[in-house]
N, CA, C and O atoms as a MOPAC input file, in Angstrom:
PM7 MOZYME 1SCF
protein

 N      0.85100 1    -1.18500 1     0.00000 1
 C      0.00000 1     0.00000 1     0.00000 1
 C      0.88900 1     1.23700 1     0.00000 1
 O      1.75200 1     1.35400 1     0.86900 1
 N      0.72300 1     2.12000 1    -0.89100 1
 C      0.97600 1     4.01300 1    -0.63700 1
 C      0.89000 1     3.88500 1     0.54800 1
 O      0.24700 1     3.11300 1     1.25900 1
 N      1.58500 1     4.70100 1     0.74800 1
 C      1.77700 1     5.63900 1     2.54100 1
 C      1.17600 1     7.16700 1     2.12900 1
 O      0.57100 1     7.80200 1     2.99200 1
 N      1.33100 1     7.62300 1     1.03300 1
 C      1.33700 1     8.90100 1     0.85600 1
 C      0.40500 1     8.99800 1    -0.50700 1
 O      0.50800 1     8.06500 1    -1.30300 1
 N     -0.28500 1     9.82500 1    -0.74100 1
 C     -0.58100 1     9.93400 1    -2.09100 1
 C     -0.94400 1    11.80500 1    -2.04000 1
 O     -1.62600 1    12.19400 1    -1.09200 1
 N     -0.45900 1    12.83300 1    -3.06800 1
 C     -1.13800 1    13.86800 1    -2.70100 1
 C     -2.05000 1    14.40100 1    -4.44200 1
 O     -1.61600 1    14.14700 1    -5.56600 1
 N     -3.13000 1    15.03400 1    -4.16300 1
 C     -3.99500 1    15.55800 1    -5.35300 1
 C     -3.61300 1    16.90500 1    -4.93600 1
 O     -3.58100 1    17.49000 1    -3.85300 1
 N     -3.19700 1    17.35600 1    -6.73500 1
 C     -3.35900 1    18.94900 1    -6.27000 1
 C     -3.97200 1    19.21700 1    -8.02400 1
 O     -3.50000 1    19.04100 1    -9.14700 1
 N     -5.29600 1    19.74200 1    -7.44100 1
 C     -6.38200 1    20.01200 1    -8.31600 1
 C     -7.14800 1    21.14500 1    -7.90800 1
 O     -7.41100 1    21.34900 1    -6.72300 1
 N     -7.57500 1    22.00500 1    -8.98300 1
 C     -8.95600 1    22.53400 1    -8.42000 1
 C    -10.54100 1    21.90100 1    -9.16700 1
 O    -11.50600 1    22.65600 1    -9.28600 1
 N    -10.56600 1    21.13500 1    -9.40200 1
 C    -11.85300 1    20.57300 1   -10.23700 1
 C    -12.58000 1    19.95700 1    -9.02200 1
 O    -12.52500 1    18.74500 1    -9.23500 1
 N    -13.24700 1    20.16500 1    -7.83000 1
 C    -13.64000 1    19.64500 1    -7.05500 1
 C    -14.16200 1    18.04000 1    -7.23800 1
 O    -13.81800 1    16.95300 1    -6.77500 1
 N    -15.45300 1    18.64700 1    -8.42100 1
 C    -15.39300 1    16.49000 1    -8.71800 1
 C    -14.28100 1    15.81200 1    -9.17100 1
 O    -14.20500 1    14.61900 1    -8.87800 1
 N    -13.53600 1    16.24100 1    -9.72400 1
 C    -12.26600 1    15.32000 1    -9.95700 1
 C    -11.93900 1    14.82400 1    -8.67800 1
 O    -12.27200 1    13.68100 1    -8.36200 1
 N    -11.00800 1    15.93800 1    -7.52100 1
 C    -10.99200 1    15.33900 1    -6.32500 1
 C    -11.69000 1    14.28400 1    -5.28100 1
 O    -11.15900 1    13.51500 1    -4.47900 1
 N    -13.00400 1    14.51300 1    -5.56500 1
 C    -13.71000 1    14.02100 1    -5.22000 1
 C    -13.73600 1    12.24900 1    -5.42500 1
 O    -13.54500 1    11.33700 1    -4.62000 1
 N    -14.05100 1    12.26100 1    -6.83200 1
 C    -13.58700 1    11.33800 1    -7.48800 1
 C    -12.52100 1    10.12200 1    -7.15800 1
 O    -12.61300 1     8.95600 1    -6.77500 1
 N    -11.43800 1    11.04600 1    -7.52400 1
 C    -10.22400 1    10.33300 1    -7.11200 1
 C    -10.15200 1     9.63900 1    -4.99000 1
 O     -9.93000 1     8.54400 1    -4.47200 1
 N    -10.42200 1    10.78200 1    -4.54900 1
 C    -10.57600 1    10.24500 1    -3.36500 1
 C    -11.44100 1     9.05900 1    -3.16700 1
 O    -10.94100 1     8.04500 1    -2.68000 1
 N    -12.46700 1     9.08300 1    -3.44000 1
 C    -13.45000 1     7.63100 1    -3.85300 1
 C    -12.79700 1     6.67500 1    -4.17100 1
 O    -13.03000 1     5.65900 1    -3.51500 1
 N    -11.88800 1     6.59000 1    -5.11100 1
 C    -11.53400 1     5.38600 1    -5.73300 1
 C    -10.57400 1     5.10500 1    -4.97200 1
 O    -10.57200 1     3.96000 1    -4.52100 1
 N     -9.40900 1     6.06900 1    -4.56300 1
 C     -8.30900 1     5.24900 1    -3.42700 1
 C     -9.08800 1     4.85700 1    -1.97500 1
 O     -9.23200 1     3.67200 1    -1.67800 1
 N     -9.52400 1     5.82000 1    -1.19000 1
 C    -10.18700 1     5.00300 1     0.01500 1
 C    -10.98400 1     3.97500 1    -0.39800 1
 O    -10.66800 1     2.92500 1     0.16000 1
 N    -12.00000 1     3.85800 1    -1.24700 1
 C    -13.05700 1     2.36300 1    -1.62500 1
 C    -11.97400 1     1.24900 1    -1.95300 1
 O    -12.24000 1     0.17100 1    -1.42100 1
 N    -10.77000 1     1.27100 1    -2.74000 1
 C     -9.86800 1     0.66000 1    -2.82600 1
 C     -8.54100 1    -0.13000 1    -2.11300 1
 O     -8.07300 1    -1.26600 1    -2.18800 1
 N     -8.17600 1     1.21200 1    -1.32500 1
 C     -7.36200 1     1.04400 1    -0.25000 1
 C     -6.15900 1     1.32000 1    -0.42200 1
 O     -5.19500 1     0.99300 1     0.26900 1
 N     -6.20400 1     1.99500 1    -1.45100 1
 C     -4.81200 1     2.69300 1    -2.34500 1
 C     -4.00800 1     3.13000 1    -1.53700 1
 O     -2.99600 1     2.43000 1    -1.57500 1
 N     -3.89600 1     4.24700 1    -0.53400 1
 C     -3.02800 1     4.91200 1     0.50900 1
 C     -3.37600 1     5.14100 1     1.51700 1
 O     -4.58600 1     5.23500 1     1.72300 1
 N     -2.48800 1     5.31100 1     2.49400 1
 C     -3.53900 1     5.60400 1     4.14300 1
 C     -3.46100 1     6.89100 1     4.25300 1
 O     -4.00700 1     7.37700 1     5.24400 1
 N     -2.78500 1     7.79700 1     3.30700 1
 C     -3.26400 1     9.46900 1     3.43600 1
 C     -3.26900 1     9.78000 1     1.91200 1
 O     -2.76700 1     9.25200 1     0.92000 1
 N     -4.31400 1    11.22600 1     2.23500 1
 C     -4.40900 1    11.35300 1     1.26900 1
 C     -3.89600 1    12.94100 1     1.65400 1
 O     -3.88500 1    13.48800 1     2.75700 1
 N     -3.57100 1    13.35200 1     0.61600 1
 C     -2.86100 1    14.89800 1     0.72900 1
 C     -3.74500 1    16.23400 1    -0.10000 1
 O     -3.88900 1    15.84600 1    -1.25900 1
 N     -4.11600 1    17.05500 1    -0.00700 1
 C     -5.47500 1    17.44900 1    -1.47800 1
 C     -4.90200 1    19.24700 1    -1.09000 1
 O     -4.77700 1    19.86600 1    -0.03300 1
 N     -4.71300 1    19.53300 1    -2.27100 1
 C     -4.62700 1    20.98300 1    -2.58300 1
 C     -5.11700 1    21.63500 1    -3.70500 1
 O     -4.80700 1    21.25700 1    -4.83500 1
 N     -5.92500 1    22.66900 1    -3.48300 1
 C     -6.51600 1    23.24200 1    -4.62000 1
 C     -5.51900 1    23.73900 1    -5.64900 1
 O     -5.86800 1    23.72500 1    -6.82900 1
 N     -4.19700 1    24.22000 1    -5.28800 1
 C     -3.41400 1    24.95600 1    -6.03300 1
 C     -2.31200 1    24.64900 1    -5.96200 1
 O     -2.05600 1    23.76000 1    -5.15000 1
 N     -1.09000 1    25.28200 1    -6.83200 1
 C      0.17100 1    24.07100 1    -6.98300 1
 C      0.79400 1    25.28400 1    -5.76800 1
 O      1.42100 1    24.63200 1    -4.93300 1
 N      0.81400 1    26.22600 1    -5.54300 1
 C      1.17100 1    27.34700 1    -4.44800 1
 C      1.10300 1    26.48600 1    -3.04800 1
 O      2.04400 1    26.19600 1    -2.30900 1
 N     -0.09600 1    26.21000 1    -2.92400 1
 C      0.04900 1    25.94500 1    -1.12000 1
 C      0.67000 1    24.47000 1    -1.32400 1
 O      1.57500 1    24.38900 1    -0.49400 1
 N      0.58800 1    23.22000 1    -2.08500 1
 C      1.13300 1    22.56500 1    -2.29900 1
 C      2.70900 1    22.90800 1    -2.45300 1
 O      3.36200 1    22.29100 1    -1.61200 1
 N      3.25200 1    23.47000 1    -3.03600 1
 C      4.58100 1    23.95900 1    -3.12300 1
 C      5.29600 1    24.22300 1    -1.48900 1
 O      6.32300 1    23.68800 1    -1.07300 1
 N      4.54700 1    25.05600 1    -0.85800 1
 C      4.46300 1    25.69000 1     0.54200 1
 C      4.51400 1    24.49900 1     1.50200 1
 O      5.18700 1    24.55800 1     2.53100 1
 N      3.76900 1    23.36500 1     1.15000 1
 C      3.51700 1    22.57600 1     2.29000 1
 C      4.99500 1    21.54700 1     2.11900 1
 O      5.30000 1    20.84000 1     3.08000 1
 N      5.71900 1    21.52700 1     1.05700 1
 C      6.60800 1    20.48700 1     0.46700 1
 C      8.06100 1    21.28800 1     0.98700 1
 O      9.04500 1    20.77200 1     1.51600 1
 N      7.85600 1    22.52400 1     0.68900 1
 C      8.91300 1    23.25900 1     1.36800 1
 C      9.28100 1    22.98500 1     2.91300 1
 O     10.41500 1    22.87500 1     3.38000 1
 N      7.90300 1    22.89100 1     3.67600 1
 C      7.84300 1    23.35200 1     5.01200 1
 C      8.28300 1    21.40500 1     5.36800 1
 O      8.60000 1    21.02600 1     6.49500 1
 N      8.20300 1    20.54700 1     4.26600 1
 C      8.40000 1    19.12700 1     4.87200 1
 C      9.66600 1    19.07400 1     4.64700 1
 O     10.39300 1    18.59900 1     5.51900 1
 N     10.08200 1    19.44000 1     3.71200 1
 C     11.39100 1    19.43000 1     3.64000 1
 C     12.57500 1    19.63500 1     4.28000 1
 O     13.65700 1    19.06400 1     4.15000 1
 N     12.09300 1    20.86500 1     5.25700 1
 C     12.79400 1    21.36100 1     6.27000 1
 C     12.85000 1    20.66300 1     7.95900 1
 O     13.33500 1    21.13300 1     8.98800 1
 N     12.18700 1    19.45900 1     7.72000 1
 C     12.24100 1    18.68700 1     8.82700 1
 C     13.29300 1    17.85600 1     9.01200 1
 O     14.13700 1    17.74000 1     8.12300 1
 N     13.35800 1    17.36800 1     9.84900 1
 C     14.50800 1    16.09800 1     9.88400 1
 C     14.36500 1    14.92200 1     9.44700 1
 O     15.32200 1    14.26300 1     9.04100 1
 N     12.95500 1    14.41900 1     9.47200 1
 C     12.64800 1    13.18500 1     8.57900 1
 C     10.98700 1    13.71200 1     8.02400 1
 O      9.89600 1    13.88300 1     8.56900 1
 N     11.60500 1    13.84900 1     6.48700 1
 C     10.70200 1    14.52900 1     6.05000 1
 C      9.66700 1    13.32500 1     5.38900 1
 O     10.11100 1    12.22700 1     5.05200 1
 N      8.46000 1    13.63800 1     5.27800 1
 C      7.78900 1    12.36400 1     4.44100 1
 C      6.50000 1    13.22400 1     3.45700 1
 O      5.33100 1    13.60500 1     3.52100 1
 N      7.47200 1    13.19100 1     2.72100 1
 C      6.78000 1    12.98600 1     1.30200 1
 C      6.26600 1    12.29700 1     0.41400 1
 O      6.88500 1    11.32300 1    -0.01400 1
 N      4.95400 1    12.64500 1    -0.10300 1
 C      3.97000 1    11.90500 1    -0.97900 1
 C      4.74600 1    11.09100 1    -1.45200 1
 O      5.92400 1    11.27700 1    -1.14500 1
 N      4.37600 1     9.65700 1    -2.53900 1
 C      4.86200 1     8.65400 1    -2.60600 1
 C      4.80400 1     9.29700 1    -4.30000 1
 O      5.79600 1     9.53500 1    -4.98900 1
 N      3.27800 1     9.49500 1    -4.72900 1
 C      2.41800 1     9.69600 1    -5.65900 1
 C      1.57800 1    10.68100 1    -5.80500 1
 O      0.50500 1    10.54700 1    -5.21700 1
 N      1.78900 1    11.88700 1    -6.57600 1
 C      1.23300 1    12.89700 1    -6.91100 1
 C      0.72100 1    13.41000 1    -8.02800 1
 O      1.40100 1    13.44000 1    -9.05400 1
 N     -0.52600 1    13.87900 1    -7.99300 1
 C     -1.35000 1    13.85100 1    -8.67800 1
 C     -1.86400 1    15.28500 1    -9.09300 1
 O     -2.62100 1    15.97600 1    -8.41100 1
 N     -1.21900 1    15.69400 1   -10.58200 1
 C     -1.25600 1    17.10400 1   -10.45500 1
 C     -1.60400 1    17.26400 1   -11.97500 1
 O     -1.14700 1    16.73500 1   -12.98800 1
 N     -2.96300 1    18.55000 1   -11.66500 1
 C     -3.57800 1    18.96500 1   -13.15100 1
 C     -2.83100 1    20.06800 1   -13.74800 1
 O     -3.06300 1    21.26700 1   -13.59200 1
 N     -2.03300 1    19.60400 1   -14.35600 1
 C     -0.67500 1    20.93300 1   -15.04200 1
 C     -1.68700 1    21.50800 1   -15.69700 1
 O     -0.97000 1    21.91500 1   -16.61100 1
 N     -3.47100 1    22.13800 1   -16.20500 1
 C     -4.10000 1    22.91200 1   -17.28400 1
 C     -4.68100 1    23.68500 1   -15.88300 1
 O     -5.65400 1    24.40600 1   -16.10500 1
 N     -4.29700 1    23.64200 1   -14.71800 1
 C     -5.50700 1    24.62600 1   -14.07400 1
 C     -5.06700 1    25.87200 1   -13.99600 1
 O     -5.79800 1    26.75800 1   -13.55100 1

């Protein structure tokens, strides 16, 4: 199983969506969700700067929004 998976979308049903299919599935035990590639960017920065950082495994990103 993923440990990590993150969506960074703004299409709400897409998200939606996708979340459906990994929890009904059992795809990852987190899920990570950002409307925009900004606070996503922000949140990857701020993991980075840890000592044991854990980052998404699998990311899921709409490069047209």
């Amino acid at each position: 199983m993923i440990k990590r998976v993150c969506i960074i979308d703004d299409d709400k049903l897409y998200v939606s969506l996708v979340k459906m299919l990994i929890r009904k599935n059992e795809l990852a035990e987190e899920l990570l969700i950002f409307e925009n590639g900004q606070d996503a960017f922000e949140f990857f920065k701020e993991e980075l700067t840890k000592e044991m950082p854990h980052l998404p495994q699998v990311i899921l990103l709409d490069l047209n929004m």
